[in-house]
Amino acid sequence: MPYSIGADRLDPVDPDKIKSRLSEDHEAKLTTTLRELYDSLIPTPEVERKRKKLVQKLEKILNDEWPGHDIQVHLFGSSGNLLCSDDSDVDICITTPWKELESVCMIAELLHKHGMEKVVCVSSAKVPIVKIWDPELQLACDMNVNNTLALENTRMVRTYVEIDERVRPLAMIIKYWTRRRIINDAAFGGTLSSYTWICLTIAFLQLRDPPVLPALHQKDSLKLLRPDGTKSDFADDMDKLRGFGDKNKDSLAALLFNFFRFYAHEFDYDNQYIKANLG
C-alpha cells in the first residue's frame, strides 16, 4: 500500500527547534551505520556477471533472428549508472536503425520462444516495453527500443556518481530509504520516481557550500566529442571533473542529515524549484 500522510500541508516547525547539525558522536555513529548499509547494498560480483551475461544473451538472440540490423543491447537506469543493488530489475535499451523492431511485441514473441518466462508486451505505453523473467539467470528485465534519451540520462547520472566518492553511497542510501517508505513510485503510487530522487540528490549536492558537484550542463569547456563527432550535452571529461568537491569536507552522515534538513525545512516549495542541469 502506498505510503501517505494525507494531502494537507504540514505545519511549519519553529526554526529554533530544528537541529542544525549532528554532534561529533552522532556523526561518527551514523557514518559507521551508513557505511555498513552501503556495503550491503552494493551488488555482488555474481549479480554483475549475470547482468552482463543477460546483455550478451539478448544481443545474440536478436541478431541471430534478425541479422544485418546492427542490433545492440545496453544497460540503462540503475543497471548502468552504478546505483543498482542485488535486487534491482535490469533495465535494457535496444538500439537499432531498423524501425520495425520498435513494434516491441515481436521481441516478446521471440524471447518467449527462447525460454523466457512471464513475458509481457506493453505496447500502449508512452515508451513501449517488454517485460521478461530469465529463468536461467534468475533476472527480471524491462526493455525498450531506441529510447536513447534514457541512455544519455544514465550516462549523465553515472558521470555525477563518479565525480565524488560520496555521491554513490548517498544516492544509494536515499534510494533505499524511498523504497522502504514506498515513496518511489510515480506511475502507480503518486509519489516521486527513483530518477527524480536521484535528481534531488544531485541538486542538493550542487547547492552545498562549497559544492560537492558541478552543474555539468554549464561547463562547456569540459564537454567531450561523441563517437559521431557531436559535442556532448553535458561535461564528461572525467579527468578534469574528478575532485571537484574536494573543498567540501562533509562526511556521508553530515550530507544525509543535511539532505533531509534541506528538503524538509529549508527549501521554499512555493517560490523555488530544482533543476540539476542549471545547478
mmCIF file with all atom_site columns, C-alpha atoms in Angstrom, residues 60-274:
data_model
loop_
_atom_site.group_PDB
_atom_site.id
_atom_site.type_symbol
_atom_site.label_atom_id
_atom_site.label_alt_id
_atom_site.label_comp_id
_atom_site.label_asym_id
_atom_site.label_entity_id
_atom_site.label_seq_id
_atom_site.pdbx_PDB_ins_code
_atom_site.Cartn_x
_atom_site.Cartn_y
_atom_site.Cartn_z
_atom_site.occupancy
_atom_site.B_iso_or_equiv
_atom_site.pdbx_formal_charge
_atom_site.auth_seq_id
_atom_site.auth_comp_id
_atom_site.auth_asym_id
_atom_site.auth_atom_id
_atom_site.pdbx_PDB_model_num
ATOM 1   C CA . LYS A 1 60  ? 22.868 -12.821 -29.666 1.00 0.00 ? 60  LYS A CA 1
ATOM 2   C CA . ILE A 1 61  ? 19.207 -13.903 -29.759 1.00 0.00 ? 61  ILE A CA 1
ATOM 3   C CA . LEU A 1 62  ? 18.138 -10.692 -31.508 1.00 0.00 ? 62  LEU A CA 1
ATOM 4   C CA . ASN A 1 63  ? 20.965 -10.611 -34.067 1.00 0.00 ? 63  ASN A CA 1
ATOM 5   C CA . ASP A 1 64  ? 20.662 -14.321 -34.843 1.00 0.00 ? 64  ASP A CA 1
ATOM 6   C CA . GLU A 1 65  ? 16.951 -13.862 -35.579 1.00 0.00 ? 65  GLU A CA 1
ATOM 7   C CA . TRP A 1 66  ? 17.279 -10.557 -37.452 1.00 0.00 ? 66  TRP A CA 1
ATOM 8   C CA . PRO A 1 67  ? 20.834 -10.303 -38.845 1.00 0.00 ? 67  PRO A CA 1
ATOM 9   C CA . GLY A 1 68  ? 22.150 -7.211  -40.600 1.00 0.00 ? 68  GLY A CA 1
ATOM 10  C CA . HIS A 1 69  ? 20.286 -4.651  -38.479 1.00 0.00 ? 69  HIS A CA 1
ATOM 11  C CA . ASP A 1 70  ? 23.105 -3.640  -36.103 1.00 0.00 ? 70  ASP A CA 1
ATOM 12  C CA . ILE A 1 71  ? 21.025 -4.511  -33.023 1.00 0.00 ? 71  ILE A CA 1
ATOM 13  C CA . GLN A 1 72  ? 22.794 -3.507  -29.809 1.00 0.00 ? 72  GLN A CA 1
ATOM 14  C CA . VAL A 1 73  ? 21.716 -4.086  -26.215 1.00 0.00 ? 73  VAL A CA 1
ATOM 15  C CA . HIS A 1 74  ? 22.581 -1.563  -23.496 1.00 0.00 ? 74  HIS A CA 1
ATOM 16  C CA . LEU A 1 75  ? 22.024 -1.346  -19.758 1.00 0.00 ? 75  LEU A CA 1
ATOM 17  C CA . PHE A 1 76  ? 20.388 1.855   -18.582 1.00 0.00 ? 76  PHE A CA 1
ATOM 18  C CA . GLY A 1 77  ? 18.868 3.243   -15.399 1.00 0.00 ? 77  GLY A CA 1
ATOM 19  C CA . SER A 1 78  ? 20.322 1.936   -12.146 1.00 0.00 ? 78  SER A CA 1
ATOM 20  C CA . SER A 1 79  ? 21.846 -1.012  -14.015 1.00 0.00 ? 79  SER A CA 1
ATOM 21  C CA . GLY A 1 80  ? 24.051 1.411   -15.926 1.00 0.00 ? 80  GLY A CA 1
ATOM 22  C CA . ASN A 1 81  ? 24.621 4.341   -13.552 1.00 0.00 ? 81  ASN A CA 1
ATOM 23  C CA . LEU A 1 82  ? 26.228 2.466   -10.612 1.00 0.00 ? 82  LEU A CA 1
ATOM 24  C CA . LEU A 1 83  ? 23.179 2.870   -8.363  1.00 0.00 ? 83  LEU A CA 1
ATOM 25  C CA . CYS A 1 84  ? 21.675 -0.621  -8.578  1.00 0.00 ? 84  CYS A CA 1
ATOM 26  C CA . SER A 1 85  ? 21.599 -3.245  -5.838  1.00 0.00 ? 85  SER A CA 1
ATOM 27  C CA . ASP A 1 86  ? 21.311 -7.025  -5.991  1.00 0.00 ? 86  ASP A CA 1
ATOM 28  C CA . ASP A 1 87  ? 17.506 -6.964  -6.097  1.00 0.00 ? 87  ASP A CA 1
ATOM 29  C CA . SER A 1 88  ? 17.189 -4.255  -8.775  1.00 0.00 ? 88  SER A CA 1
ATOM 30  C CA . ASP A 1 89  ? 15.460 -5.217  -12.005 1.00 0.00 ? 89  ASP A CA 1
ATOM 31  C CA . VAL A 1 90  ? 17.549 -4.963  -15.158 1.00 0.00 ? 90  VAL A CA 1
ATOM 32  C CA . ASP A 1 91  ? 16.605 -2.082  -17.471 1.00 0.00 ? 91  ASP A CA 1
ATOM 33  C CA . ILE A 1 92  ? 17.663 -2.544  -21.082 1.00 0.00 ? 92  ILE A CA 1
ATOM 34  C CA . CYS A 1 93  ? 17.538 -0.310  -24.134 1.00 0.00 ? 93  CYS A CA 1
ATOM 35  C CA . ILE A 1 94  ? 17.844 -1.969  -27.538 1.00 0.00 ? 94  ILE A CA 1
ATOM 36  C CA . THR A 1 95  ? 19.185 0.307   -30.265 1.00 0.00 ? 95  THR A CA 1
ATOM 37  C CA . THR A 1 96  ? 18.916 -0.336  -33.992 1.00 0.00 ? 96  THR A CA 1
ATOM 38  C CA . PRO A 1 97  ? 18.325 1.660   -37.191 1.00 0.00 ? 97  PRO A CA 1
ATOM 39  C CA . TRP A 1 98  ? 15.659 -0.950  -38.052 1.00 0.00 ? 98  TRP A CA 1
ATOM 40  C CA . LYS A 1 99  ? 12.463 0.841   -37.027 1.00 0.00 ? 99  LYS A CA 1
ATOM 41  C CA . GLU A 1 100 ? 10.277 -2.269  -37.313 1.00 0.00 ? 100 GLU A CA 1
ATOM 42  C CA . LEU A 1 101 ? 11.762 -3.525  -34.052 1.00 0.00 ? 101 LEU A CA 1
ATOM 43  C CA . GLU A 1 102 ? 10.070 -0.643  -32.253 1.00 0.00 ? 102 GLU A CA 1
ATOM 44  C CA . SER A 1 103 ? 6.921  -2.794  -32.554 1.00 0.00 ? 103 SER A CA 1
ATOM 45  C CA . VAL A 1 104 ? 8.111  -4.446  -29.382 1.00 0.00 ? 104 VAL A CA 1
ATOM 46  C CA . CYS A 1 105 ? 5.648  -7.343  -29.344 1.00 0.00 ? 105 CYS A CA 1
ATOM 47  C CA . MET A 1 106 ? 7.743  -9.113  -31.986 1.00 0.00 ? 106 MET A CA 1
ATOM 48  C CA . ILE A 1 107 ? 10.561 -9.116  -29.422 1.00 0.00 ? 107 ILE A CA 1
ATOM 49  C CA . ALA A 1 108 ? 8.217  -10.585 -26.816 1.00 0.00 ? 108 ALA A CA 1
ATOM 50  C CA . GLU A 1 109 ? 7.246  -13.428 -29.146 1.00 0.00 ? 109 GLU A CA 1
ATOM 51  C CA . LEU A 1 110 ? 10.883 -14.203 -29.961 1.00 0.00 ? 110 LEU A CA 1
ATOM 52  C CA . LEU A 1 111 ? 12.024 -14.226 -26.344 1.00 0.00 ? 111 LEU A CA 1
ATOM 53  C CA . HIS A 1 112 ? 9.114  -16.456 -25.342 1.00 0.00 ? 112 HIS A CA 1
ATOM 54  C CA . LYS A 1 113 ? 10.297 -18.974 -27.961 1.00 0.00 ? 113 LYS A CA 1
ATOM 55  C CA . HIS A 1 114 ? 13.762 -18.839 -26.388 1.00 0.00 ? 114 HIS A CA 1
ATOM 56  C CA . GLY A 1 115 ? 12.562 -19.850 -22.937 1.00 0.00 ? 115 GLY A CA 1
ATOM 57  C CA . MET A 1 116 ? 11.943 -16.508 -21.280 1.00 0.00 ? 116 MET A CA 1
ATOM 58  C CA . GLU A 1 117 ? 9.098  -16.558 -18.760 1.00 0.00 ? 117 GLU A CA 1
ATOM 59  C CA . LYS A 1 118 ? 6.483  -14.050 -17.544 1.00 0.00 ? 118 LYS A CA 1
ATOM 60  C CA . VAL A 1 119 ? 6.767  -12.304 -20.913 1.00 0.00 ? 119 VAL A CA 1
ATOM 61  C CA . VAL A 1 120 ? 4.535  -9.240  -21.166 1.00 0.00 ? 120 VAL A CA 1
ATOM 62  C CA . CYS A 1 121 ? 4.372  -6.785  -24.058 1.00 0.00 ? 121 CYS A CA 1
ATOM 63  C CA . VAL A 1 122 ? 3.211  -3.291  -23.031 1.00 0.00 ? 122 VAL A CA 1
ATOM 64  C CA . SER A 1 123 ? 2.889  -1.757  -26.493 1.00 0.00 ? 123 SER A CA 1
ATOM 65  C CA . SER A 1 124 ? 0.457  1.008   -25.492 1.00 0.00 ? 124 SER A CA 1
ATOM 66  C CA . ALA A 1 125 ? 2.812  2.719   -23.044 1.00 0.00 ? 125 ALA A CA 1
ATOM 67  C CA . LYS A 1 126 ? 4.395  6.093   -23.877 1.00 0.00 ? 126 LYS A CA 1
ATOM 68  C CA . VAL A 1 127 ? 7.643  4.151   -24.210 1.00 0.00 ? 127 VAL A CA 1
ATOM 69  C CA . PRO A 1 128 ? 6.582  0.618   -25.258 1.00 0.00 ? 128 PRO A CA 1
ATOM 70  C CA . ILE A 1 129 ? 8.342  -2.085  -23.248 1.00 0.00 ? 129 ILE A CA 1
ATOM 71  C CA . VAL A 1 130 ? 8.715  -5.842  -22.958 1.00 0.00 ? 130 VAL A CA 1
ATOM 72  C CA . LYS A 1 131 ? 8.939  -7.382  -19.511 1.00 0.00 ? 131 LYS A CA 1
ATOM 73  C CA . ILE A 1 132 ? 10.601 -10.785 -19.066 1.00 0.00 ? 132 ILE A CA 1
ATOM 74  C CA . TRP A 1 133 ? 11.966 -13.181 -16.468 1.00 0.00 ? 133 TRP A CA 1
ATOM 75  C CA . ASP A 1 134 ? 15.100 -15.138 -17.378 1.00 0.00 ? 134 ASP A CA 1
ATOM 76  C CA . PRO A 1 135 ? 14.859 -18.462 -15.501 1.00 0.00 ? 135 PRO A CA 1
ATOM 77  C CA . GLU A 1 136 ? 18.489 -19.349 -16.267 1.00 0.00 ? 136 GLU A CA 1
ATOM 78  C CA . LEU A 1 137 ? 19.989 -16.153 -14.852 1.00 0.00 ? 137 LEU A CA 1
ATOM 79  C CA . GLN A 1 138 ? 17.169 -15.503 -12.348 1.00 0.00 ? 138 GLN A CA 1
ATOM 80  C CA . LEU A 1 139 ? 16.777 -11.909 -13.502 1.00 0.00 ? 139 LEU A CA 1
ATOM 81  C CA . ALA A 1 140 ? 13.742 -9.734  -14.213 1.00 0.00 ? 140 ALA A CA 1
ATOM 82  C CA . CYS A 1 141 ? 14.150 -7.340  -17.105 1.00 0.00 ? 141 CYS A CA 1
ATOM 83  C CA . ASP A 1 142 ? 12.283 -4.445  -18.732 1.00 0.00 ? 142 ASP A CA 1
ATOM 84  C CA . MET A 1 143 ? 13.395 -3.486  -22.228 1.00 0.00 ? 143 MET A CA 1
ATOM 85  C CA . ASN A 1 144 ? 12.570 -0.784  -24.763 1.00 0.00 ? 144 ASN A CA 1
ATOM 86  C CA . VAL A 1 145 ? 13.753 0.027   -28.278 1.00 0.00 ? 145 VAL A CA 1
ATOM 87  C CA . ASN A 1 146 ? 15.597 3.206   -29.307 1.00 0.00 ? 146 ASN A CA 1
ATOM 88  C CA . ASN A 1 147 ? 14.867 5.210   -26.160 1.00 0.00 ? 147 ASN A CA 1
ATOM 89  C CA . THR A 1 148 ? 18.257 6.881   -26.499 1.00 0.00 ? 148 THR A CA 1
ATOM 90  C CA . LEU A 1 149 ? 17.318 9.720   -24.119 1.00 0.00 ? 149 LEU A CA 1
ATOM 91  C CA . ALA A 1 150 ? 17.288 7.136   -21.316 1.00 0.00 ? 150 ALA A CA 1
ATOM 92  C CA . LEU A 1 151 ? 20.816 6.109   -22.293 1.00 0.00 ? 151 LEU A CA 1
ATOM 93  C CA . GLU A 1 152 ? 22.046 9.707   -22.166 1.00 0.00 ? 152 GLU A CA 1
ATOM 94  C CA . ASN A 1 153 ? 20.366 10.296  -18.791 1.00 0.00 ? 153 ASN A CA 1
ATOM 95  C CA . THR A 1 154 ? 22.040 7.147   -17.496 1.00 0.00 ? 154 THR A CA 1
ATOM 96  C CA . ARG A 1 155 ? 25.428 8.356   -18.724 1.00 0.00 ? 155 ARG A CA 1
ATOM 97  C CA . MET A 1 156 ? 24.832 11.754  -17.117 1.00 0.00 ? 156 MET A CA 1
ATOM 98  C CA . VAL A 1 157 ? 23.939 10.281  -13.711 1.00 0.00 ? 157 VAL A CA 1
ATOM 99  C CA . ARG A 1 158 ? 26.926 7.941   -13.862 1.00 0.00 ? 158 ARG A CA 1
ATOM 100 C CA . THR A 1 159 ? 29.176 10.926  -14.585 1.00 0.00 ? 159 THR A CA 1
ATOM 101 C CA . TYR A 1 160 ? 27.869 12.693  -11.469 1.00 0.00 ? 160 TYR A CA 1
ATOM 102 C CA . VAL A 1 161 ? 28.322 9.499   -9.423  1.00 0.00 ? 161 VAL A CA 1
ATOM 103 C CA . GLU A 1 162 ? 31.964 9.146   -10.485 1.00 0.00 ? 162 GLU A CA 1
ATOM 104 C CA . ILE A 1 163 ? 32.961 12.753  -9.698  1.00 0.00 ? 163 ILE A CA 1
ATOM 105 C CA . ASP A 1 164 ? 32.993 12.333  -5.911  1.00 0.00 ? 164 ASP A CA 1
ATOM 106 C CA . GLU A 1 165 ? 33.194 9.131   -3.869  1.00 0.00 ? 165 GLU A CA 1
ATOM 107 C CA . ARG A 1 166 ? 30.378 10.288  -1.534  1.00 0.00 ? 166 ARG A CA 1
ATOM 108 C CA . VAL A 1 167 ? 27.766 10.524  -4.293  1.00 0.00 ? 167 VAL A CA 1
ATOM 109 C CA . ARG A 1 168 ? 27.233 6.803   -4.856  1.00 0.00 ? 168 ARG A CA 1
ATOM 110 C CA . PRO A 1 169 ? 26.675 5.820   -1.198  1.00 0.00 ? 169 PRO A CA 1
ATOM 111 C CA . LEU A 1 170 ? 24.493 8.864   -0.534  1.00 0.00 ? 170 LEU A CA 1
ATOM 112 C CA . ALA A 1 171 ? 22.290 8.261   -3.588  1.00 0.00 ? 171 ALA A CA 1
ATOM 113 C CA . MET A 1 172 ? 22.005 4.509   -2.930  1.00 0.00 ? 172 MET A CA 1
ATOM 114 C CA . ILE A 1 173 ? 21.044 5.066   0.708   1.00 0.00 ? 173 ILE A CA 1
ATOM 115 C CA . ILE A 1 174 ? 18.411 7.659   -0.242  1.00 0.00 ? 174 ILE A CA 1
ATOM 116 C CA . LYS A 1 175 ? 17.058 5.252   -2.886  1.00 0.00 ? 175 LYS A CA 1
ATOM 117 C CA . TYR A 1 176 ? 16.937 2.508   -0.258  1.00 0.00 ? 176 TYR A CA 1
ATOM 118 C CA . TRP A 1 177 ? 15.056 4.801   2.142   1.00 0.00 ? 177 TRP A CA 1
ATOM 119 C CA . THR A 1 178 ? 12.481 5.752   -0.522  1.00 0.00 ? 178 THR A CA 1
ATOM 120 C CA . ARG A 1 179 ? 11.949 2.079   -1.371  1.00 0.00 ? 179 ARG A CA 1
ATOM 121 C CA . ARG A 1 180 ? 11.413 1.166   2.292   1.00 0.00 ? 180 ARG A CA 1
ATOM 122 C CA . ARG A 1 181 ? 8.970  4.064   2.695   1.00 0.00 ? 181 ARG A CA 1
ATOM 123 C CA . ILE A 1 182 ? 7.209  3.200   -0.595  1.00 0.00 ? 182 ILE A CA 1
ATOM 124 C CA . ILE A 1 183 ? 7.631  6.729   -1.926  1.00 0.00 ? 183 ILE A CA 1
ATOM 125 C CA . ASN A 1 184 ? 9.455  5.893   -5.173  1.00 0.00 ? 184 ASN A CA 1
ATOM 126 C CA . ASP A 1 185 ? 6.571  5.010   -7.485  1.00 0.00 ? 185 ASP A CA 1
ATOM 127 C CA . ALA A 1 186 ? 5.412  7.820   -9.762  1.00 0.00 ? 186 ALA A CA 1
ATOM 128 C CA . ALA A 1 187 ? 3.380  5.562   -12.058 1.00 0.00 ? 187 ALA A CA 1
ATOM 129 C CA . PHE A 1 188 ? 1.124  3.869   -9.524  1.00 0.00 ? 188 PHE A CA 1
ATOM 130 C CA . GLY A 1 189 ? 1.883  5.327   -6.085  1.00 0.00 ? 189 GLY A CA 1
ATOM 131 C CA . GLY A 1 190 ? 1.524  9.015   -6.856  1.00 0.00 ? 190 GLY A CA 1
ATOM 132 C CA . THR A 1 191 ? 4.954  9.744   -5.356  1.00 0.00 ? 191 THR A CA 1
ATOM 133 C CA . LEU A 1 192 ? 8.312  10.527  -6.976  1.00 0.00 ? 192 LEU A CA 1
ATOM 134 C CA . SER A 1 193 ? 10.224 8.226   -9.314  1.00 0.00 ? 193 SER A CA 1
ATOM 135 C CA . SER A 1 194 ? 13.643 6.876   -8.377  1.00 0.00 ? 194 SER A CA 1
ATOM 136 C CA . TYR A 1 195 ? 15.129 9.056   -11.119 1.00 0.00 ? 195 TYR A CA 1
ATOM 137 C CA . THR A 1 196 ? 13.559 12.159  -9.564  1.00 0.00 ? 196 THR A CA 1
ATOM 138 C CA . TRP A 1 197 ? 15.007 11.254  -6.163  1.00 0.00 ? 197 TRP A CA 1
ATOM 139 C CA . ILE A 1 198 ? 18.438 10.946  -7.797  1.00 0.00 ? 198 ILE A CA 1
ATOM 140 C CA . CYS A 1 199 ? 17.994 14.384  -9.401  1.00 0.00 ? 199 CYS A CA 1
ATOM 141 C CA . LEU A 1 200 ? 17.042 15.824  -5.990  1.00 0.00 ? 200 LEU A CA 1
ATOM 142 C CA . THR A 1 201 ? 20.197 14.305  -4.530  1.00 0.00 ? 201 THR A CA 1
ATOM 143 C CA . ILE A 1 202 ? 22.361 15.757  -7.308  1.00 0.00 ? 202 ILE A CA 1
ATOM 144 C CA . ALA A 1 203 ? 20.777 19.218  -6.939  1.00 0.00 ? 203 ALA A CA 1
ATOM 145 C CA . PHE A 1 204 ? 21.293 19.135  -3.166  1.00 0.00 ? 204 PHE A CA 1
ATOM 146 C CA . LEU A 1 205 ? 24.998 18.346  -3.647  1.00 0.00 ? 205 LEU A CA 1
ATOM 147 C CA . GLN A 1 206 ? 25.310 21.180  -6.171  1.00 0.00 ? 206 GLN A CA 1
ATOM 148 C CA . LEU A 1 207 ? 23.882 23.615  -3.616  1.00 0.00 ? 207 LEU A CA 1
ATOM 149 C CA . ARG A 1 208 ? 26.251 22.750  -0.762  1.00 0.00 ? 208 ARG A CA 1
ATOM 150 C CA . ASP A 1 209 ? 28.727 25.441  0.265   1.00 0.00 ? 209 ASP A CA 1
ATOM 151 C CA . PRO A 1 210 ? 31.249 24.641  -1.067  1.00 0.00 ? 210 PRO A CA 1
ATOM 152 C CA . PRO A 1 211 ? 29.512 22.442  -3.669  1.00 0.00 ? 211 PRO A CA 1
ATOM 153 C CA . VAL A 1 212 ? 30.153 18.717  -3.918  1.00 0.00 ? 212 VAL A CA 1
ATOM 154 C CA . LEU A 1 213 ? 29.029 18.536  -7.548  1.00 0.00 ? 213 LEU A CA 1
ATOM 155 C CA . PRO A 1 214 ? 29.073 20.961  -10.503 1.00 0.00 ? 214 PRO A CA 1
ATOM 156 C CA . ALA A 1 215 ? 26.243 21.609  -12.940 1.00 0.00 ? 215 ALA A CA 1
ATOM 157 C CA . LEU A 1 216 ? 27.547 19.515  -15.821 1.00 0.00 ? 216 LEU A CA 1
ATOM 158 C CA . HIS A 1 217 ? 25.412 21.216  -18.472 1.00 0.00 ? 217 HIS A CA 1
ATOM 159 C CA . GLN A 1 218 ? 27.013 24.584  -17.645 1.00 0.00 ? 218 GLN A CA 1
ATOM 160 C CA . LYS A 1 219 ? 30.641 23.518  -18.148 1.00 0.00 ? 219 LYS A CA 1
ATOM 161 C CA . ASP A 1 220 ? 31.032 23.829  -21.927 1.00 0.00 ? 220 ASP A CA 1
ATOM 162 C CA . SER A 1 221 ? 34.820 23.528  -21.908 1.00 0.00 ? 221 SER A CA 1
ATOM 163 C CA . LEU A 1 222 ? 34.607 20.039  -20.363 1.00 0.00 ? 222 LEU A CA 1
ATOM 164 C CA . LYS A 1 223 ? 32.152 18.590  -22.906 1.00 0.00 ? 223 LYS A CA 1
ATOM 165 C CA . LEU A 1 224 ? 33.866 15.900  -24.984 1.00 0.00 ? 224 LEU A CA 1
ATOM 166 C CA . LEU A 1 225 ? 33.013 14.798  -28.503 1.00 0.00 ? 225 LEU A CA 1
ATOM 167 C CA . ARG A 1 226 ? 30.768 11.769  -29.036 1.00 0.00 ? 226 ARG A CA 1
ATOM 168 C CA . PRO A 1 227 ? 31.803 8.976   -31.453 1.00 0.00 ? 227 PRO A CA 1
ATOM 169 C CA . ASP A 1 228 ? 29.680 10.659  -34.158 1.00 0.00 ? 228 ASP A CA 1
ATOM 170 C CA . GLY A 1 229 ? 31.644 13.914  -33.787 1.00 0.00 ? 229 GLY A CA 1
ATOM 171 C CA . THR A 1 230 ? 28.949 15.932  -31.998 1.00 0.00 ? 230 THR A CA 1
ATOM 172 C CA . LYS A 1 231 ? 29.641 17.561  -28.646 1.00 0.00 ? 231 LYS A CA 1
ATOM 173 C CA . SER A 1 232 ? 28.157 16.008  -25.504 1.00 0.00 ? 232 SER A CA 1
ATOM 174 C CA . ASP A 1 233 ? 25.191 17.839  -23.946 1.00 0.00 ? 233 ASP A CA 1
ATOM 175 C CA . PHE A 1 234 ? 26.946 17.849  -20.565 1.00 0.00 ? 234 PHE A CA 1
ATOM 176 C CA . ALA A 1 235 ? 30.510 17.940  -19.259 1.00 0.00 ? 235 ALA A CA 1
ATOM 177 C CA . ASP A 1 236 ? 32.005 14.450  -19.295 1.00 0.00 ? 236 ASP A CA 1
ATOM 178 C CA . ASP A 1 237 ? 35.775 14.996  -19.145 1.00 0.00 ? 237 ASP A CA 1
ATOM 179 C CA . MET A 1 238 ? 36.256 12.858  -16.032 1.00 0.00 ? 238 MET A CA 1
ATOM 180 C CA . ASP A 1 239 ? 39.991 13.574  -15.781 1.00 0.00 ? 239 ASP A CA 1
ATOM 181 C CA . LYS A 1 240 ? 39.131 17.215  -15.060 1.00 0.00 ? 240 LYS A CA 1
ATOM 182 C CA . LEU A 1 241 ? 35.858 16.668  -13.185 1.00 0.00 ? 241 LEU A CA 1
ATOM 183 C CA . ARG A 1 242 ? 37.101 14.264  -10.515 1.00 0.00 ? 242 ARG A CA 1
ATOM 184 C CA . GLY A 1 243 ? 37.927 16.046  -7.295  1.00 0.00 ? 243 GLY A CA 1
ATOM 185 C CA . PHE A 1 244 ? 35.538 18.952  -7.972  1.00 0.00 ? 244 PHE A CA 1
ATOM 186 C CA . GLY A 1 245 ? 34.064 18.658  -4.462  1.00 0.00 ? 245 GLY A CA 1
ATOM 187 C CA . ASP A 1 246 ? 37.329 18.233  -2.528  1.00 0.00 ? 246 ASP A CA 1
ATOM 188 C CA . LYS A 1 247 ? 36.885 21.570  -0.744  1.00 0.00 ? 247 LYS A CA 1
ATOM 189 C CA . ASN A 1 248 ? 33.689 20.258  0.841   1.00 0.00 ? 248 ASN A CA 1
ATOM 190 C CA . LYS A 1 249 ? 34.731 18.142  3.830   1.00 0.00 ? 249 LYS A CA 1
ATOM 191 C CA . ASP A 1 250 ? 31.267 16.906  4.893   1.00 0.00 ? 250 ASP A CA 1
ATOM 192 C CA . SER A 1 251 ? 31.046 13.256  5.850   1.00 0.00 ? 251 SER A CA 1
ATOM 193 C CA . LEU A 1 252 ? 28.440 10.911  4.400   1.00 0.00 ? 252 LEU A CA 1
ATOM 194 C CA . ALA A 1 253 ? 26.463 11.219  7.635   1.00 0.00 ? 253 ALA A CA 1
ATOM 195 C CA . ALA A 1 254 ? 26.534 15.023  7.533   1.00 0.00 ? 254 ALA A CA 1
ATOM 196 C CA . LEU A 1 255 ? 25.390 15.040  3.915   1.00 0.00 ? 255 LEU A CA 1
ATOM 197 C CA . LEU A 1 256 ? 22.472 12.701  4.616   1.00 0.00 ? 256 LEU A CA 1
ATOM 198 C CA . PHE A 1 257 ? 21.436 14.753  7.656   1.00 0.00 ? 257 PHE A CA 1
ATOM 199 C CA . ASN A 1 258 ? 21.548 17.974  5.639   1.00 0.00 ? 258 ASN A CA 1
ATOM 200 C CA . PHE A 1 259 ? 19.697 16.382  2.701   1.00 0.00 ? 259 PHE A CA 1
ATOM 201 C CA . PHE A 1 260 ? 16.682 15.762  4.923   1.00 0.00 ? 260 PHE A CA 1
ATOM 202 C CA . ARG A 1 261 ? 17.052 19.098  6.683   1.00 0.00 ? 261 ARG A CA 1
ATOM 203 C CA . PHE A 1 262 ? 17.227 20.934  3.354   1.00 0.00 ? 262 PHE A CA 1
ATOM 204 C CA . TYR A 1 263 ? 14.148 19.384  1.760   1.00 0.00 ? 263 TYR A CA 1
ATOM 205 C CA . ALA A 1 264 ? 12.103 19.200  4.982   1.00 0.00 ? 264 ALA A CA 1
ATOM 206 C CA . HIS A 1 265 ? 12.765 22.649  6.433   1.00 0.00 ? 265 HIS A CA 1
ATOM 207 C CA . GLU A 1 266 ? 14.861 24.931  4.215   1.00 0.00 ? 266 GLU A CA 1
ATOM 208 C CA . PHE A 1 267 ? 13.533 24.559  0.687   1.00 0.00 ? 267 PHE A CA 1
ATOM 209 C CA . ASP A 1 268 ? 10.750 27.015  -0.234  1.00 0.00 ? 268 ASP A CA 1
ATOM 210 C CA . TYR A 1 269 ? 8.290  24.867  -2.182  1.00 0.00 ? 269 TYR A CA 1
ATOM 211 C CA . ASP A 1 270 ? 6.099  27.862  -3.035  1.00 0.00 ? 270 ASP A CA 1
ATOM 212 C CA . ASN A 1 271 ? 8.790  30.016  -4.638  1.00 0.00 ? 271 ASN A CA 1
ATOM 213 C CA . GLN A 1 272 ? 11.711 27.764  -5.594  1.00 0.00 ? 272 GLN A CA 1
ATOM 214 C CA . TYR A 1 273 ? 12.322 24.855  -7.926  1.00 0.00 ? 273 TYR A CA 1
ATOM 215 C CA . ILE A 1 274 ? 15.141 22.399  -8.510  1.00 0.00 ? 274 ILE A CA 1
#
